Short mmCIF file of C-alpha atoms and ligand atoms in Angstrom, two decimals:
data_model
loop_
_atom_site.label_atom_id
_atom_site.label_comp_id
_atom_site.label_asym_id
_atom_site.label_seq_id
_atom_site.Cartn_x
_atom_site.Cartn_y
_atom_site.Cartn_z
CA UNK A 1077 4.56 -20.92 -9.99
CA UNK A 1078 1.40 -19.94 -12.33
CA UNK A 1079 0.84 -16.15 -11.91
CA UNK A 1080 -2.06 -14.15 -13.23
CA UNK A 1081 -1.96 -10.31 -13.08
CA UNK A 1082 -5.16 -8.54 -12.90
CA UNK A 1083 -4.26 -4.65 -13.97
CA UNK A 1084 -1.54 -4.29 -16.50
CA UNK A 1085 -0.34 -0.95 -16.05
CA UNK A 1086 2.63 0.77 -14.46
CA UNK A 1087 2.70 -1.65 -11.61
CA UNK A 1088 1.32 -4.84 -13.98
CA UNK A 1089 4.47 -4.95 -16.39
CA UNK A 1090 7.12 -4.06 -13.74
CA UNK A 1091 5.54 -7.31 -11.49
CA UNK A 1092 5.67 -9.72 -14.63
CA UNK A 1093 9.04 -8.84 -15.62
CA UNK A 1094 10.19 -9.88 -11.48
CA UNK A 1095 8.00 -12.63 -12.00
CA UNK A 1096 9.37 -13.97 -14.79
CA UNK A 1097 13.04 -13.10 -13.99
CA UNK A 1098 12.54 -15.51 -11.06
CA UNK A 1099 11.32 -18.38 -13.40
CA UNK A 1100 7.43 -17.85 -12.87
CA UNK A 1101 4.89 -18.48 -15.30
CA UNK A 1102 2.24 -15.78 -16.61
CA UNK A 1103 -0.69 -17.46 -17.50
CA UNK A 1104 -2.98 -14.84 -17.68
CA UNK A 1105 -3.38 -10.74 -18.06
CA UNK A 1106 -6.85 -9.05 -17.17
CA UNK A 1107 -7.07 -5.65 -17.96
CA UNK A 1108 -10.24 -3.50 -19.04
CA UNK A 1109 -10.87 -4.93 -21.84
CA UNK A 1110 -10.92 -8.81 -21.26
CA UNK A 1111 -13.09 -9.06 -17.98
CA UNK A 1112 -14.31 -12.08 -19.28
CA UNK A 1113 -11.03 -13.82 -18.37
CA UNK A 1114 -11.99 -13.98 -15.00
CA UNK A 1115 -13.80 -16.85 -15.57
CA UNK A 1116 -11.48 -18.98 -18.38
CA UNK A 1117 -9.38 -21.84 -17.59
CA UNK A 1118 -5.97 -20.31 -17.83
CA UNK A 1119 -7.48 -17.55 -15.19
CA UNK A 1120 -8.37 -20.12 -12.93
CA UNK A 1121 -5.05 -22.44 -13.38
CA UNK A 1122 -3.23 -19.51 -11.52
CA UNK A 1123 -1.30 -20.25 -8.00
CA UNK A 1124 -1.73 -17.05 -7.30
CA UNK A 1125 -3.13 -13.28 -9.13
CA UNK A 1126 -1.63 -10.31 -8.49
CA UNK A 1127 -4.07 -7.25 -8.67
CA UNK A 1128 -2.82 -3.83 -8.83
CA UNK A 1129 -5.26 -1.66 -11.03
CA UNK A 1130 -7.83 1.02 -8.50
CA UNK A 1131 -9.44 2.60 -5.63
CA UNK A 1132 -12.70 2.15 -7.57
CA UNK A 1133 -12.22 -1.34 -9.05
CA UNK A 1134 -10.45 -3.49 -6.28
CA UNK A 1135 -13.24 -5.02 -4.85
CA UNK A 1136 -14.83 -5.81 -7.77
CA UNK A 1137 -11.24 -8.05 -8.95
CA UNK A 1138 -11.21 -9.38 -5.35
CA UNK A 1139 -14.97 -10.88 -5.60
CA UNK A 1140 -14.32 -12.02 -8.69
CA UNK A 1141 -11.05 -13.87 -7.96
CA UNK A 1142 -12.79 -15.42 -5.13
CA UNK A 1143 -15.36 -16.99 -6.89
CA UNK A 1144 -12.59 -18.02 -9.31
CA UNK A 1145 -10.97 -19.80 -5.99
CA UNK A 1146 -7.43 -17.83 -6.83
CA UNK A 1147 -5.55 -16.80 -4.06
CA UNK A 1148 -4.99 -13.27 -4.39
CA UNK A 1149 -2.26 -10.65 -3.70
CA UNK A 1150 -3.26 -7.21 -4.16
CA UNK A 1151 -1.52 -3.50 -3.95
CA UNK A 1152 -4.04 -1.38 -5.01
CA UNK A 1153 -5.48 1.59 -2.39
CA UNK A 1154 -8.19 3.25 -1.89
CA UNK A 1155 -10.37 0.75 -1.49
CA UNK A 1156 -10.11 -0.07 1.91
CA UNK A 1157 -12.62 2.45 3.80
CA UNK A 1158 -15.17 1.52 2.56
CA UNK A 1159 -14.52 -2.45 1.88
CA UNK A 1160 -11.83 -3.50 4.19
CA UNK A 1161 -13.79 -4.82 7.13
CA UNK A 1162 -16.05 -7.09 4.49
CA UNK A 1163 -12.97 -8.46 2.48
CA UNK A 1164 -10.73 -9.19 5.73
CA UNK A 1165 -13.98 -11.43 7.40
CA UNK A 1166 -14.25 -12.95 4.11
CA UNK A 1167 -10.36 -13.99 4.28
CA UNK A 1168 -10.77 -14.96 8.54
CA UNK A 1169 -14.05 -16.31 8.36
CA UNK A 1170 -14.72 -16.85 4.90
CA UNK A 1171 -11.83 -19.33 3.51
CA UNK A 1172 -10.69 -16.58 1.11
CA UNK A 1173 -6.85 -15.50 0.68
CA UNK A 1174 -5.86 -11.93 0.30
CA UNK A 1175 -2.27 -10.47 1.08
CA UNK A 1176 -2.68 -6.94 1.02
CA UNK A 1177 -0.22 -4.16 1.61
CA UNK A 1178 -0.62 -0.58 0.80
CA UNK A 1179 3.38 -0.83 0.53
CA UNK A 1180 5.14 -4.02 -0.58
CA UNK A 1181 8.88 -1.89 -0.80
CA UNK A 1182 10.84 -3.99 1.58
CA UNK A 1183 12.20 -0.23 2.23
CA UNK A 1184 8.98 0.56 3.25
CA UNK A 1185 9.08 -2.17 5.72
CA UNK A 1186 11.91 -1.17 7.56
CA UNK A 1187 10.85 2.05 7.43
CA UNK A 1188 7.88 1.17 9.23
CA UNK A 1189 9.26 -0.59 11.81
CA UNK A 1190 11.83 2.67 12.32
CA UNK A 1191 8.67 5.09 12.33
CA UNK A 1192 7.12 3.04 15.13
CA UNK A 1193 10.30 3.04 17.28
CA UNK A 1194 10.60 6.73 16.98
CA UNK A 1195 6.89 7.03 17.77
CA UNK A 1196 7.54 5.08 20.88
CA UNK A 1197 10.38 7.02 21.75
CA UNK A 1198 8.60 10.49 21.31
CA UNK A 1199 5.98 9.31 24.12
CA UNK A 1200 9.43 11.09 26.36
CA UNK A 1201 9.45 14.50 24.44
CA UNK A 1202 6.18 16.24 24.32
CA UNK A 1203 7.81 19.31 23.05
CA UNK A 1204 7.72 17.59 19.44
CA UNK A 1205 5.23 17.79 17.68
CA UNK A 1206 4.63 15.24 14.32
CA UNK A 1207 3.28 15.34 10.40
CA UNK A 1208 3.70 13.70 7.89
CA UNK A 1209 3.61 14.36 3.77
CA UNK A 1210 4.06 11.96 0.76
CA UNK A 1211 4.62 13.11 -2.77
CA UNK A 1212 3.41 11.12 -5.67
CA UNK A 1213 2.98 11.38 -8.88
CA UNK A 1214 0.21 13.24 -10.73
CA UNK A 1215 -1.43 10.05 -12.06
CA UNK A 1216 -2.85 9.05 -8.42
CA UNK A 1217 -6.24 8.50 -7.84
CA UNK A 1218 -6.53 9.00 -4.14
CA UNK A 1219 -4.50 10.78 -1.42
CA UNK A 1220 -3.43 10.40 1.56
CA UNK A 1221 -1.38 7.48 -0.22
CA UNK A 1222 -2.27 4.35 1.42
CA UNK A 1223 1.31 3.94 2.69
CA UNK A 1224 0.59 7.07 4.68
CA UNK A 1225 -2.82 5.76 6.50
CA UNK A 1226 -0.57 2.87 7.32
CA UNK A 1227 2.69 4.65 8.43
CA UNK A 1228 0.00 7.10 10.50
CA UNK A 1229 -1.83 3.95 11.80
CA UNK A 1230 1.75 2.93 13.23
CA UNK A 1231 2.27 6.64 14.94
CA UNK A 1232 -1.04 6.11 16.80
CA UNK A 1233 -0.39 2.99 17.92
CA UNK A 1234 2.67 3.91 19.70
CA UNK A 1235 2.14 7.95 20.48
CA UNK A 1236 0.03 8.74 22.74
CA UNK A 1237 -1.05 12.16 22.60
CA UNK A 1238 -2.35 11.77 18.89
CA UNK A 1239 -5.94 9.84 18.32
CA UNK A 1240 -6.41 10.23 14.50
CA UNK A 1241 -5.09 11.16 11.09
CA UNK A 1242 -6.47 13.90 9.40
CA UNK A 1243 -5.90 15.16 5.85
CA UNK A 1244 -3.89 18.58 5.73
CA UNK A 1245 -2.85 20.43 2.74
CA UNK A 1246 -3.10 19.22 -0.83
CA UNK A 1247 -0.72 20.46 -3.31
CA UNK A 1248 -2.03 19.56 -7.37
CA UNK A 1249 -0.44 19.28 -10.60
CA UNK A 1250 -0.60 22.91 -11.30
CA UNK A 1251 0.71 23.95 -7.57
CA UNK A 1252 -3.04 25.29 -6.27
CA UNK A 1253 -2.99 24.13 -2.68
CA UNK A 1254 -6.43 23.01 -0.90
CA UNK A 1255 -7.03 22.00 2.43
CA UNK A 1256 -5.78 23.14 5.80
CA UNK A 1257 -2.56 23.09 7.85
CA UNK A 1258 -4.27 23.61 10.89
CA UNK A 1259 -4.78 20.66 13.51
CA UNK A 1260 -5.81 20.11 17.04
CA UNK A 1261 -3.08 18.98 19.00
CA UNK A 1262 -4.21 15.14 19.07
CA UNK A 1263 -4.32 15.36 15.36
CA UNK A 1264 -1.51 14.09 13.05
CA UNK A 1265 -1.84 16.00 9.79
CA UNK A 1266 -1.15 14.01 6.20
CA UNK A 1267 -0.10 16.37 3.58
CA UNK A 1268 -0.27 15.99 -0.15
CA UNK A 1269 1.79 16.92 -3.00
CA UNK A 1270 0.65 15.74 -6.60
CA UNK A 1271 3.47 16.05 -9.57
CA UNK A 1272 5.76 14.82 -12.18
CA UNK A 1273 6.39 11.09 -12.49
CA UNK A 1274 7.47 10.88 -8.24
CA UNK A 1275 6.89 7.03 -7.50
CA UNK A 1276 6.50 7.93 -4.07
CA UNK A 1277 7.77 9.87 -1.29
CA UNK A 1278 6.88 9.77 2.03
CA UNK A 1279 8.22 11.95 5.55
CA UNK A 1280 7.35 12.16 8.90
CA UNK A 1281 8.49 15.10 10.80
CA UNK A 1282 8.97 16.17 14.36
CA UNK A 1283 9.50 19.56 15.10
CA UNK A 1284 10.27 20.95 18.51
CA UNK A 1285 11.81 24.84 19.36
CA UNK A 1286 14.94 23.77 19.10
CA UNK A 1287 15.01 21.83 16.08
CA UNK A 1288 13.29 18.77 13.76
CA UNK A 1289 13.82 15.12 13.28
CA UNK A 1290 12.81 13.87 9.83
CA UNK A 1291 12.81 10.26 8.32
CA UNK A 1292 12.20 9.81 4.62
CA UNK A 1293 11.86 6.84 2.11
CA UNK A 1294 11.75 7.89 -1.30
CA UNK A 1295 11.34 5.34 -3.54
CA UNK A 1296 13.46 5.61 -6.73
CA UNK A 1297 11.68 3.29 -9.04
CA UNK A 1298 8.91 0.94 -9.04
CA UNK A 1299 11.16 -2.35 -9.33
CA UNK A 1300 11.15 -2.46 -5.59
CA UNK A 1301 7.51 -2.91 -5.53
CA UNK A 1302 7.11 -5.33 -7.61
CA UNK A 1303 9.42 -7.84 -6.03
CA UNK A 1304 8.30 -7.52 -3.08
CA UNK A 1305 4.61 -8.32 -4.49
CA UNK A 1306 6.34 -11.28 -6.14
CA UNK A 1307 7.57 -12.22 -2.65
CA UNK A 1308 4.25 -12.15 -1.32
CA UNK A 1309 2.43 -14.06 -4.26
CA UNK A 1310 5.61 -16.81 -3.45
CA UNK A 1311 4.40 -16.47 0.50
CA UNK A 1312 0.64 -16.84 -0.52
CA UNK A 1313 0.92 -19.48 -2.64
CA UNK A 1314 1.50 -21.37 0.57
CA UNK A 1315 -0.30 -19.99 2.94
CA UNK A 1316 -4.17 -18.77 3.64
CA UNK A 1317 -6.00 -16.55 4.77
CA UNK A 1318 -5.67 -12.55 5.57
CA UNK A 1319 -2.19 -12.15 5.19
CA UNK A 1320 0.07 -9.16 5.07
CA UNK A 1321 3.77 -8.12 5.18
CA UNK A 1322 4.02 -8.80 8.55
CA UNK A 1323 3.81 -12.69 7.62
CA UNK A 1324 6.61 -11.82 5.55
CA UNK A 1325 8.80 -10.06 8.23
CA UNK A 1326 8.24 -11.01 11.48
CA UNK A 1327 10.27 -8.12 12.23
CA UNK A 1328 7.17 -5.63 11.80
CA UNK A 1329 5.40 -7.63 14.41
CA UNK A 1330 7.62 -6.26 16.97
N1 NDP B 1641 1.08 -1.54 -2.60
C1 NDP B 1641 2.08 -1.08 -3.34
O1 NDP B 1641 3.27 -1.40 -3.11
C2 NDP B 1641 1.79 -0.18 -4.49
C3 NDP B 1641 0.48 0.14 -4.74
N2 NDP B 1641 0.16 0.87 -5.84
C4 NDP B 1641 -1.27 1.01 -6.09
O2 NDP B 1641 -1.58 0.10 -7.14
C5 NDP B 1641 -2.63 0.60 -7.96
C6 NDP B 1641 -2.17 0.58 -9.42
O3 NDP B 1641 -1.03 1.38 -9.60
P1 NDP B 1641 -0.38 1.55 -11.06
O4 NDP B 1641 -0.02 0.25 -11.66
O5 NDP B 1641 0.66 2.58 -10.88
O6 NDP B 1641 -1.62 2.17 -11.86
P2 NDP B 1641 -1.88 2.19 -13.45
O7 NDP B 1641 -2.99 3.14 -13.67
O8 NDP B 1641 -0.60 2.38 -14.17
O9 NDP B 1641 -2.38 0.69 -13.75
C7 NDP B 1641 -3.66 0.21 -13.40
C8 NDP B 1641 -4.15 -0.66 -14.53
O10 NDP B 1641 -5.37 -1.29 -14.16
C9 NDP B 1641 -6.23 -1.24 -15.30
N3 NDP B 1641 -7.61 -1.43 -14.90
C10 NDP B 1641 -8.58 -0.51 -14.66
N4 NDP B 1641 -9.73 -1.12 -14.35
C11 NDP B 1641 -9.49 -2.44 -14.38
C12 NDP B 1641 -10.29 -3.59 -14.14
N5 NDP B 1641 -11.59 -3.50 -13.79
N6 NDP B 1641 -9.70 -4.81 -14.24
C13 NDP B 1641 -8.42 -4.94 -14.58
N7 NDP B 1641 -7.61 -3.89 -14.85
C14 NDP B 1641 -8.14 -2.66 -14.72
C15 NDP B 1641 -5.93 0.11 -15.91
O11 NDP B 1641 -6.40 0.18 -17.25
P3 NDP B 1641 -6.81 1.64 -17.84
O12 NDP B 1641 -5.55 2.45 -17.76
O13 NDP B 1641 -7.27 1.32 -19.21
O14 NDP B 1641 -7.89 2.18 -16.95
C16 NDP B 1641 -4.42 0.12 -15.82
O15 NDP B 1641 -3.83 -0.56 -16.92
C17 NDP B 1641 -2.98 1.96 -7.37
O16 NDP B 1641 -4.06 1.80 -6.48
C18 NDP B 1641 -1.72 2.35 -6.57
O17 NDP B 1641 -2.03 3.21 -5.49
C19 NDP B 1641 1.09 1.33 -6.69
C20 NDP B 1641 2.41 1.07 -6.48
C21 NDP B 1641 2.87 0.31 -5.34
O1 LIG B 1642 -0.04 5.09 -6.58
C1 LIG B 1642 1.18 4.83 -6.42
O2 LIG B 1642 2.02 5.02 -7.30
C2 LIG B 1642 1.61 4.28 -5.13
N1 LIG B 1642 0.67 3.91 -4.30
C3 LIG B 1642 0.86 3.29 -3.05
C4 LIG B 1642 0.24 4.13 -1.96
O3 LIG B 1642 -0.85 4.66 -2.15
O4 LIG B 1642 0.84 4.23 -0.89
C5 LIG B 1642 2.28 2.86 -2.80
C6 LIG B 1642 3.34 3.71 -3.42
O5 LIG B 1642 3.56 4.83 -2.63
C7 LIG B 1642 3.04 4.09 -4.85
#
């Protein structure tokens, strides 16, 4: 398969060495400097780009891709307040491909579908109450990670004495913390924590009297990432439309 990667930085080189270890074909690298690209032959020969660069740039990449007709598989966060409503009507309605996921560890997956079970279960024990806090490294441009909004999205689905997310404390490089740790009781609190090189760390705890359930995925590297982003780009390059890891996994539709 003909690959393009749009970003080619931590997440960038990890993806084309996974791409290329499973015999796909790189046939094109926009970065800052080289916008131009967009528009070139090699660019446009792609099956699929890959796009992981930032919260401020992402929709920029994912008009331009479009109009390139490349299907697109994307990582970056951020971006989705603001955008994600336009960009998922232009992929339903629209005839545009994006497979977007603010996680593509297939760790995270599993995880996910665990976080939602528990949430489910907790409906039985109001005496817990839940948070959650991911740890990242101090190069991130936005927080809460958008693996949290998602694992949070799955705790309101399925819990249902809490109606939104809220930001809580946030810990930066040099240890100053901001924010609050105080929350209304229908309130699920996202905490922060900004330092070292963490690739990304994310808990959910429930905490009762008598004791506290945690479950953690801590990601070690960013190999696992990348593949599954390769997966994805393999899944898009037959498929259209919005599409996500639950097209991957079935399992998460559960
Ligand atoms: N969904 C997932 O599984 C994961 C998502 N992410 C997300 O992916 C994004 C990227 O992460 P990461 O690779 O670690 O970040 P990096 O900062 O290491 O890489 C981003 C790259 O994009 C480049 N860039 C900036 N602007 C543009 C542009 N307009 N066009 C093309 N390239 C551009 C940057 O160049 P320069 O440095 O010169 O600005 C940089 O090389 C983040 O939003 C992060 O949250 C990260 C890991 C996993
Ligand atoms: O910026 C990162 O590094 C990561 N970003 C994603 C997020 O915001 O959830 C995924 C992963 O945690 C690493």
């Amino acid at each position: 398969m003909k690959i393009a990667l749009i970003g080619y930085g931590k997440m960038g080189k990890e993806i084309e060495k996974i791409a290329l270890s499973r015999g796909h074909e790189i046939v094109s690298i926009i970065d800052v400097d080289n916008q131009e690209d967009f528009e070139s032959a090699a660019f446009k020969s792609a099956d699929v780009a890959i796009e992981f660069t930032n919260p401020m740039v992402a929709y920029n990449n994912y008009m331009k891709t479009f109009q390139a007709g490349v299907k697109l598989v994307s990582g970056s966060t951020g971006w989705m307040a603001e955008h994600g409503d336009e960009v998922k009507k232009l992929c339903t309605e629209g005839g545009k491909t994006l497979f977007w996921s603010s996680n593509f560890s297939l760790g995270v997956s599993i995880f996910s579908a665990v976080n939602k079970y528990l949430a489910k279960i907790m409906n039985q024990f109001p005496a817990y109450d839940v948070r959650m806090s991911e740890t990242h490294h101090i190069h991130k441009m936005d927080a809460p990670s958008g693996t949290a909004i998602t694992l949070a999205e799955g705790i309101l689905e399925n819990l249902d004495r809490k109606d939104k997310w809220v930001e809580g404390t946030f810990q930066a490089p040099d240890g100053t913390v901001s924010g609050s740790a105080e929350c209304t009781a229908d309130e699920l609190p996202i905490n922060s924590i900004r330092e070292g090189e963490v690739p990304g760390i994310h808990s959910i705890r429930y905490d009762s009297e008598a004791d506290s359930i945690t479950i953690t995925h801590d990601a070690k590297n960013r190999r696992g990432f990348a593949l599954g982003a390769v997966l994805a780009a393999e899944y898009t390059a037959k498929h259209e439309g919005a599409l996500g890891m639950s097209d991957l996994f079935p399992f998460l539709k559960d």
